Amino acid sequence: MSRTEIKIGGLGGQGVILAGMILGRAAALYDDMDATLTQSFGPEARGGACSAQVVVNTERNLYPCVTRPDILVVMSQPAYERFVMEVKPGALVLYEESLVETHHLPEGCRAFGIPATRFAEELGRRMVLNIIMVGFLTALADVVSVEAARKAVVDSVPKGTEKLNLGAFEKGYEFGLDIKNRESSC
Amino acid sequence: MKADPMGVLVGAHFLDGDHACCEGALAAGCRMVFGYPITPSTEVVERIARRFPMVGGVFIQMEDEIASSIAIQGAAWGGKKVMTVTSGPGMSLMQEHIGFAAMTETPCVFVNVQRGGPSTGLPTLPGQADMMQARWGSHGDYEIIALSPNSPQECFDLTIVAFNMSERYRVPVMFMMDESVGHMTERVIIPESTEIDIEPRRLTRAQPSEDYELYAPEEDLVPQMPPVGAGYRFHVTGLTHDEKGYPVMNAWVQEKLVRRLVDKIRKNASEIAINQEFELEDAEVVIVAYGITSRVVQRTMFLAREKGLKVGVFRPVVVWPFPEDRIRELAGRAKAFVVPELNYGQVYYEVERLVAGRAPCRLVDHGGGALHDPADILKVVEEVLR
């Protein structure tokens, strides 16, 4: 059984839930795996630390909750502070490097930053930050296939914005692949 | 009969439980919903408001839950399959009309996406504390059917079952979701309409006449309904009534009517029952859990089995009527029963009553607002095995 717990954290409005939705949809509809998306859902989530939890499983995902993430994706400092201590030993931590300063990383964690805000601004829309992070995760974590993730991006974003969002996805994905190749060659 | 293809959104979807419930209602043939949106059930009616008009259906946002719960019943007698959707505070307001539906044998579905209570409680967080209210929240004596889904897929599948049962037995069916199932998103497979069985309305074979009996029961104690606009003249009342449907208020008619309302569910309980069993063959400890908690305990069972403890899970999918016979059978061979639920003991006392001292029973209570920690349930399992 292979079960992967993913937590995505950020500020309400950054598209945290949509990022979780894309990952879950990629796994559940296009990679033939089981996926469960749950979300912190409450008035306190608006503008504050907010999160989406995705459990991806090669078998039926019976227990739906994320307890100790294998992968943490963070797009805000409060989300980092709040969630980083929850991760499993050896977890993968992915962060937006102009918004998050990492410290006190649990032992054995692999942490990688990406200038996703700058990339998003270069693409002309700051709001595609979350899609860049999804691409980054797709490259660095063997959770969902890149084909599945691309299809899920197209399914999940507003009509007419597919090209912009796929561009954002590729930007994050390529940046992640570069890191992955560097890591494997050293 | 099979589902109307117009209402069936065939395909694989990534949906939350609330949205899946809407699609289940459409597939079941429901075309009229009256409701008053309330968290965490709002997404059900949001989708209904968008989807129903596309298939010739109607959604009306009513002035309140009291109006919603009686308006659907007018529509049911007008020939529609109907549903209303709410959460705890709204359910409390609907109780009077749930009794009316039970007394008048009106087929209808009440969706309760449970949140923490009492009162306004925890609007955005889960609870399972409305189970006894679902069973007996209205005054007087009656029986209903209650289902408890644990995934978005089941929110689709079992909403259809809920409609079918409401038509088959002519009772209000309580669809007992909870916040975590309602807001959880997973794959939902919606099959072709030809693969979906639909229970048609039980329409009378009697001819319209002066002597027409609105409530003449069939062999299974369920009466048939008259089609509207076909010449039948009838009276539907919440007062104690005879088989013609007119008020007759005495002990004899009361005994005949209310006993039948209760018996049509109790005597058909084995036909209504839907249970799931996991690793009960060699189980020394039986965990009884329903709804979202039935998924949490899967983790407990896994952890227990890793430690070599013989633990199994019994899950009533239909919670009311309660699977009494099966619990009695299991009580004859299990060493102990553990019942976790997001309340301070509701279904637990049913288990304890049926086990009747033959094995120790332990409640793992939880006030709601979160799910149980599977390890907490495991601790209780280990204690009872000591």
XYZ file of C-alpha atoms in Angstrom:
572
model
C 0.000 0.000 0.000
C 1.344 3.409 -0.878
C -0.270 6.308 0.884
C 0.996 9.870 0.507
C -0.245 12.718 2.671
C 0.029 16.220 1.242
C -0.720 19.481 2.982
C -0.926 22.778 1.121
C -0.907 25.897 3.248
C -1.244 29.585 2.513
C -3.511 32.543 2.968
C -7.213 32.471 2.203
C -7.510 33.783 -1.363
C -4.214 32.362 -2.659
C -5.928 29.422 -4.301
C -4.852 26.851 -1.743
C -8.011 24.793 -2.146
C -7.825 24.938 -5.950
C -4.260 23.622 -5.788
C -5.490 20.702 -3.671
C -8.386 20.169 -6.050
C -6.003 19.920 -9.028
C -3.777 17.386 -7.294
C -6.730 15.311 -6.140
C -8.387 15.417 -9.539
C -5.136 14.439 -11.278
C -4.722 11.417 -9.004
C -8.370 10.336 -8.852
C -9.470 10.910 -12.438
C -6.331 10.580 -14.552
C -3.794 8.490 -12.614
C -6.247 5.828 -11.466
C -5.453 6.307 -7.813
C -7.631 7.133 -4.862
C -7.565 10.695 -3.608
C -9.336 12.487 -0.797
C -9.330 16.265 -0.483
C -10.313 17.813 2.819
C -9.954 21.422 3.761
C -9.830 23.576 6.819
C -13.203 25.177 6.479
C -14.244 27.977 8.711
C -14.653 31.705 9.075
C -11.178 31.867 10.615
C -9.696 30.617 7.301
C -10.470 33.823 5.397
C -7.256 35.801 5.085
C -5.600 33.740 7.801
C -3.661 30.504 7.604
C -5.673 28.132 5.490
C -4.955 24.655 4.223
C -5.986 21.875 1.899
C -5.183 18.267 2.700
C -4.894 15.619 0.028
C -4.375 11.928 0.659
C -3.299 10.017 -2.442
C -3.337 6.257 -2.260
C -2.691 3.418 -4.671
C -5.401 1.517 -2.781
C -8.807 2.510 -1.441
C -8.244 5.447 0.824
C -10.180 4.470 3.914
C -8.847 6.884 6.483
C -9.466 10.325 4.928
C -7.359 12.614 7.111
C -3.836 13.972 6.821
C -2.089 13.499 10.153
C 1.630 13.725 9.302
C 2.268 15.126 5.833
C 4.831 13.490 3.551
C 4.743 16.673 1.501
C 4.143 20.223 2.701
C 3.611 23.059 0.229
C 3.533 26.542 1.767
C 2.763 29.923 0.283
C 2.783 32.085 3.418
C 4.866 32.462 6.548
C 1.973 31.839 8.984
C 1.178 28.594 7.150
C 4.823 27.555 7.416
C 4.948 28.317 11.141
C 1.718 26.476 11.750
C 2.282 23.355 9.701
C 6.007 22.649 9.508
C 6.152 20.810 12.824
C 3.472 18.362 11.652
C 5.522 16.834 8.833
C 6.914 13.301 8.801
C 10.667 12.754 9.214
C 12.205 13.045 5.762
C 9.273 15.020 4.385
C 9.467 17.167 1.268
C 8.851 20.851 2.019
C 8.174 23.165 -0.938
C 7.860 26.899 -0.376
C 7.482 30.203 -2.172
C 10.843 31.792 -1.467
C 9.862 35.464 -1.326
C 6.931 34.760 1.017
C 8.385 32.095 3.284
C 11.557 32.033 5.308
C 12.371 28.526 6.468
C 13.814 27.827 9.889
C 13.761 24.982 12.376
C 13.161 22.434 9.658
C 12.534 19.024 11.185
C 15.481 16.679 10.727
C 15.881 14.918 7.425
C 13.445 17.213 5.595
C 14.272 18.185 2.041
C 13.223 21.788 1.452
C 13.136 23.594 -1.886
C 12.105 27.158 -2.629
C 10.788 28.683 -5.830
C 10.386 32.367 -6.789
C 6.810 31.658 -7.816
C 5.545 35.203 -7.173
C 8.141 36.605 -9.588
C 7.302 33.932 -12.172
C 3.602 34.720 -11.802
C 4.256 38.442 -12.260
C 6.316 37.690 -15.370
C 3.352 35.719 -16.712
C 1.215 38.796 -16.102
C -1.097 37.431 -13.406
C 0.020 37.152 -9.822
C -2.925 34.872 -9.050
C -1.383 31.915 -10.923
C 1.085 31.491 -8.063
C -0.791 28.418 -6.838
C -0.624 26.734 -10.252
C 3.149 27.340 -10.370
C 3.400 25.598 -7.000
C 1.400 22.632 -8.369
C 3.854 22.348 -11.271
C 6.779 22.581 -8.857
C 5.325 19.787 -6.717
C 4.570 17.617 -9.757
C 8.241 17.763 -10.744
C 9.750 17.135 -7.333
C 7.338 14.607 -5.815
C 6.404 11.338 -7.471
C 2.765 11.646 -6.578
C 0.910 12.447 -9.782
C 2.071 12.140 -13.367
C 2.736 15.300 -15.324
C 0.140 14.310 -17.951
C -2.520 13.846 -15.278
C -1.620 17.145 -13.621
C -1.852 19.033 -16.929
C -5.300 17.584 -17.627
C -6.440 18.431 -14.117
C -5.221 22.025 -14.476
C -7.264 22.437 -17.661
C -10.344 20.917 -15.968
C -10.082 23.032 -12.871
C -9.400 26.596 -13.998
C -11.965 29.073 -15.363
C -12.724 28.741 -19.080
C -10.555 31.047 -21.170
C -7.631 30.933 -18.726
C -6.358 27.467 -19.646
C -3.371 28.727 -21.630
C -2.232 31.119 -18.924
C -2.564 28.462 -16.246
C -0.842 25.745 -18.273
C 2.006 28.217 -18.850
C 2.212 28.759 -15.094
C 2.178 25.027 -14.494
C 5.037 24.473 -16.970
C 7.073 27.261 -15.369
C 6.876 25.604 -11.963
C 7.358 22.153 -13.414
C 10.535 23.091 -15.324
C 12.007 24.907 -12.330
C 11.342 21.781 -10.268
C 12.844 19.471 -12.902
C 16.074 21.512 -12.918
C 16.379 21.086 -9.167
C 15.594 17.389 -9.444
C 18.262 16.871 -12.119
C 20.839 18.797 -10.080
C 19.978 16.740 -6.989
C 20.310 13.433 -8.803
C 23.630 14.361 -10.416
C 25.337 15.270 -7.153
C -37.788 1.055 -13.553
C -34.579 2.773 -14.631
C -33.460 6.352 -14.062
C -34.434 9.166 -16.410
C -31.223 9.761 -18.405
C -31.815 13.508 -18.334
C -30.974 13.663 -14.634
C -27.902 11.433 -14.739
C -24.544 13.184 -15.094
C -22.714 10.092 -16.375
C -18.961 9.951 -15.864
C -16.121 10.122 -13.362
C -16.129 13.293 -11.292
C -14.130 14.774 -8.437
C -16.946 15.961 -6.193
C -17.585 16.747 -2.568
C -20.309 14.922 -0.696
C -22.734 17.840 -0.829
C -22.511 18.078 -4.620
C -22.718 14.301 -4.977
C -25.929 14.308 -2.923
C -27.478 16.758 -5.409
C -26.510 14.500 -8.308
C -27.953 11.488 -6.458
C -31.264 13.309 -6.032
C -31.351 14.153 -9.740
C -30.580 10.562 -10.708
C -33.286 9.352 -8.314
C -35.849 11.406 -10.192
C -36.217 14.227 -7.681
C -37.353 17.367 -9.481
C -38.525 19.551 -6.619
C -36.492 20.799 -3.691
C -37.561 23.466 -1.232
C -34.982 24.542 1.282
C -33.358 27.193 3.369
C -29.553 27.123 2.980
C -27.500 26.470 6.085
C -23.850 25.521 6.588
C -22.566 22.846 6.061
C -25.349 21.791 3.698
C -25.326 24.967 1.586
C -23.356 23.424 -1.285
C -26.105 20.825 -1.794
C -28.701 23.489 -2.566
C -26.203 25.710 -4.385
C -25.751 22.929 -6.892
C -29.463 22.123 -6.893
C -30.281 25.759 -7.698
C -27.969 25.543 -10.697
C -28.687 21.998 -11.884
C -32.406 21.460 -11.321
C -33.644 24.090 -13.808
C -31.501 22.406 -16.507
C -33.640 19.259 -16.284
C -37.027 20.887 -15.805
C -36.798 20.760 -12.029
C -37.611 23.419 -9.471
C -35.708 24.742 -6.492
C -37.301 27.323 -4.234
C -35.400 29.059 -1.474
C -38.149 29.280 1.132
C -38.666 31.744 3.944
C -37.520 29.183 6.499
C -37.123 25.492 7.270
C -40.658 25.116 8.612
C -42.086 26.163 5.261
C -39.583 24.037 3.343
C -40.468 20.881 5.222
C -44.200 21.171 4.522
C -44.003 22.565 0.990
C -42.164 19.460 -0.171
C -45.033 17.370 1.144
C -47.578 19.263 -0.901
C -45.413 18.621 -3.938
C -45.124 14.919 -3.034
C -48.933 14.566 -2.969
C -48.909 16.440 -6.262
C -46.881 13.579 -7.733
C -43.288 14.795 -7.393
C -40.274 13.181 -5.807
C -39.116 15.692 -3.233
C -36.347 16.536 -0.825
C -35.289 19.239 1.575
C -31.770 19.909 2.803
C -30.605 21.330 6.103
C -28.379 20.965 9.145
C -29.093 20.634 12.887
C -30.787 23.970 13.645
C -32.979 23.629 10.552
C -33.735 20.012 11.363
C -35.047 21.095 14.760
C -37.467 23.479 13.043
C -38.644 20.744 10.672
C -39.618 18.257 13.362
C -43.339 19.038 13.394
C -43.591 18.282 9.683
C -41.503 15.138 9.899
C -44.241 13.844 12.183
C -46.795 14.981 9.605
C -44.941 13.061 6.877
C -44.829 9.959 9.072
C -48.539 10.240 9.924
C -49.690 10.965 6.370
C -47.200 8.482 4.835
C -45.728 11.062 2.508
C -42.631 9.899 0.590
C -39.908 12.505 1.055
C -36.211 12.799 1.851
C -34.696 15.017 4.549
C -30.964 15.620 4.157
C -29.213 16.564 7.402
C -25.547 17.495 6.958
C -24.755 17.233 10.649
C -22.611 19.773 12.458
C -21.661 20.139 16.096
C -24.575 21.111 18.380
C -26.712 21.720 20.363
C -28.217 24.964 19.069
C -26.091 26.769 16.463
C -23.052 24.906 17.840
C -20.254 24.424 15.323
C -21.540 25.472 11.885
C -18.437 24.439 9.945
C -17.388 21.332 11.867
C -18.695 17.780 12.045
C -20.950 16.057 14.537
C -23.089 12.913 14.705
C -25.320 14.020 17.505
C -28.616 14.214 15.585
C -29.074 10.466 15.275
C -31.732 10.133 17.965
C -33.418 13.312 16.758
C -33.632 11.721 13.308
C -35.325 8.738 14.824
C -37.732 10.293 17.260
C -37.425 14.082 17.085
C -41.092 14.698 16.361
C -43.741 14.000 18.965
C -45.824 10.851 18.947
C -44.658 7.390 18.018
C -43.467 6.462 14.558
C -40.600 4.845 12.688
C -38.477 6.316 9.931
C -35.530 5.124 7.872
C -32.109 6.781 8.265
C -29.030 6.254 6.109
C -25.514 7.358 6.939
C -23.049 7.752 4.033
C -19.279 7.863 4.597
C -17.959 9.121 1.235
C -18.954 11.355 -1.675
C -19.589 8.212 -3.778
C -22.068 7.035 -1.167
C -23.628 10.492 -1.022
C -24.551 9.827 -4.653
C -25.444 6.129 -4.394
C -27.329 6.270 -1.115
C -29.331 9.380 -1.972
C -30.880 7.221 -4.696
C -31.487 4.468 -2.145
C -33.064 7.032 0.205
C -35.544 8.087 -2.475
C -36.298 4.485 -3.373
C -36.963 3.583 0.247
C -39.167 6.629 0.790
C -41.307 5.524 -2.170
C -41.268 1.840 -1.240
C -42.290 2.344 2.404
C -43.895 5.763 2.176
C -41.891 7.289 4.992
C -39.717 10.336 5.441
C -36.158 9.090 4.958
C -33.420 10.850 6.900
C -30.169 11.195 4.975
C -27.659 11.660 7.781
C -24.512 13.141 6.317
C -22.054 15.145 8.382
C -19.810 18.123 7.702
C -16.709 16.074 6.968
C -18.444 13.830 4.418
C -20.236 16.824 2.919
C -17.044 18.813 2.423
C -14.778 15.902 1.505
C -13.897 15.628 -2.183
C -13.254 12.267 -3.846
C -13.895 10.454 -7.081
C -17.573 9.865 -7.759
C -18.543 7.502 -10.546
C -21.998 8.163 -11.951
C -23.163 5.204 -14.018
C -25.414 5.142 -17.061
C -29.100 5.642 -16.298
C -29.755 2.065 -17.427
C -27.726 0.859 -14.454
C -29.696 2.867 -11.884
C -32.804 1.238 -10.405
C -35.587 3.599 -9.444
C -38.577 2.733 -7.288
C -41.631 4.233 -8.964
C -44.428 5.715 -6.893
C -46.834 3.081 -5.630
C -50.000 4.175 -7.350
C -53.374 2.739 -6.479
C -55.115 0.170 -8.659
C -58.495 1.056 -7.117
C -60.941 3.061 -9.200
C -62.064 6.492 -8.043
C -65.340 6.119 -6.129
C -67.251 7.326 -3.085
C -65.777 4.389 -1.166
C -62.166 5.005 -2.178
C -59.823 4.151 0.678
C -56.748 6.372 0.715
C -54.957 4.281 3.330
C -55.946 0.698 2.546
C -52.652 -1.119 3.188
C -51.116 -3.746 0.956
C -49.794 -6.985 2.394
C -46.530 -5.281 3.392
C -48.583 -2.744 5.411
C -47.857 0.095 2.959
C -50.830 1.766 1.229
C -50.767 2.975 -2.361
C -51.071 6.607 -3.398
C -53.673 8.135 -5.692
C -52.498 9.925 -8.821
C -53.527 13.571 -8.798
C -56.022 14.864 -11.304
C -57.469 11.438 -12.038
C -60.784 11.806 -10.244
C -59.824 10.632 -6.759
C -61.180 12.766 -3.944
C -59.218 12.409 -0.758
C -58.308 14.118 2.473
C -54.795 14.126 3.953
C -54.661 14.931 7.640
C -52.268 14.726 10.551
C -55.191 13.824 12.799
C -55.685 10.155 13.553
C -57.564 8.883 10.513
C -59.283 5.773 9.234
C -58.509 4.053 5.980
C -60.637 6.544 4.064
C -58.295 9.231 5.356
C -60.841 11.115 7.465
C -60.323 11.977 11.132
C -61.618 9.383 13.558
C -60.253 10.113 16.953
C -60.560 7.129 19.229
C -58.248 4.563 20.772
C -59.198 1.789 18.384
C -58.396 3.694 15.187
C -55.263 5.111 16.823
C -54.089 1.577 17.652
C -54.755 0.349 14.132
C -53.082 3.295 12.388
C -50.048 3.973 14.533
C -49.254 0.299 15.027
C -49.208 -0.077 11.253
C -46.950 3.011 10.848
C -44.491 1.439 13.264
C -44.843 -2.120 11.981
C -44.397 -1.283 8.309
C -40.791 -0.423 9.177
C -40.134 -2.865 12.037
C -41.543 -5.879 10.210
C -39.668 -5.014 7.031
C -36.423 -4.221 8.888
C -34.451 -7.112 7.384
C -35.420 -6.007 3.875
C -34.436 -2.403 4.642
C -31.107 -3.267 6.304
C -27.806 -2.422 4.626
C -24.683 -3.308 6.619
C -20.991 -3.601 5.908
C -18.718 -5.985 7.770
C -14.921 -5.983 7.853
C -12.826 -8.825 9.249
C -15.545 -10.028 11.596
C -14.824 -13.731 10.939
C -12.265 -14.015 13.733
C -12.953 -10.728 15.520
C -12.795 -10.713 19.290
C -13.577 -7.006 19.437
C -16.328 -5.622 17.224
C -16.164 -1.909 16.564
C -19.606 -0.587 15.623
C -19.400 2.678 13.694
C -21.464 4.576 11.134
C -20.977 7.570 8.823
C -17.564 9.228 8.766
C -16.540 7.393 11.940
C -16.817 4.100 10.046
C -13.815 5.272 7.990
C -11.835 6.476 10.978
C -12.149 3.043 12.606
C -10.704 1.385 9.501
C -7.437 2.956 10.594
C -7.946 1.678 14.144
C -8.609 -1.814 12.819
C -5.444 -1.661 10.685
C -3.323 -0.530 13.655
C -4.880 -3.211 15.875
C -4.327 -5.999 13.356
C -0.685 -4.908 13.016
C -0.405 -5.546 16.745
C -2.030 -8.954 16.332
C -5.331 -7.925 17.907
C -8.414 -9.537 16.413
C -10.556 -6.538 15.657
C -13.364 -6.222 13.136
C -15.773 -3.504 12.112
C -19.546 -3.621 11.820
C -21.045 -0.669 9.992
C -24.778 -0.048 9.747
C -25.281 1.916 6.515
C -28.977 2.050 7.335
C -28.835 3.142 10.962
C -32.611 3.235 11.560
C -34.171 0.739 11.760
C -31.192 -0.544 13.712
C -29.812 -3.960 12.649
C -30.941 -5.592 15.871
C -30.734 -9.224 14.783
C -27.186 -8.936 13.496
C -25.934 -7.238 16.671
C -27.584 -10.000 18.734
C -25.827 -12.654 16.622
C -22.456 -10.939 16.973
C -22.999 -10.612 20.721
C -23.021 -14.402 20.911
C -19.416 -14.696 19.761
C -17.549 -11.403 20.290
C -15.600 -10.711 23.469
C -16.362 -7.001 23.479
C -18.004 -4.152 21.580
C -16.528 -0.696 21.111
C -18.747 2.094 19.762
C -17.124 5.405 18.772
C -19.459 8.191 17.689
C -19.318 11.988 17.506
C -21.731 12.431 20.410
C -21.980 11.387 24.038
C -23.788 8.128 23.402
C -26.714 7.593 21.034
C -26.273 4.496 18.865
C -24.069 3.114 21.670
C -27.073 2.542 23.916
C -28.781 0.543 21.170
C -25.739 -1.719 20.946
C -25.615 -2.087 24.725
C -29.320 -2.970 24.837
C -28.940 -5.655 22.176
C -25.726 -7.143 23.558
C -27.696 -7.403 26.799
C -24.806 -8.097 29.119
C -23.303 -10.924 27.060
C -20.134 -8.909 26.389
C -18.719 -5.657 27.706
C -19.599 -2.567 25.633
C -17.541 0.589 25.612
C -18.517 3.985 24.245
C -15.771 6.180 22.758
C -17.529 9.505 22.881
C -16.479 12.747 21.224
C -18.264 16.069 21.305
C -17.727 16.751 17.574
C -15.792 19.549 15.899
C -13.193 17.042 14.684
C -12.989 13.335 14.035
C -11.761 10.742 16.516
C -8.064 10.046 16.655
C -7.852 6.392 15.555
C -5.273 5.819 18.303
C -7.764 6.872 20.992
C -10.165 4.192 19.791
C -7.300 1.688 19.717
C -6.558 2.447 23.384
C -10.110 1.470 24.310
C -9.831 -1.692 22.200
C -6.668 -2.636 24.092
C -8.329 -1.922 27.427
C -11.296 -4.180 26.746
C -8.991 -7.007 25.643
C -6.951 -6.807 28.842
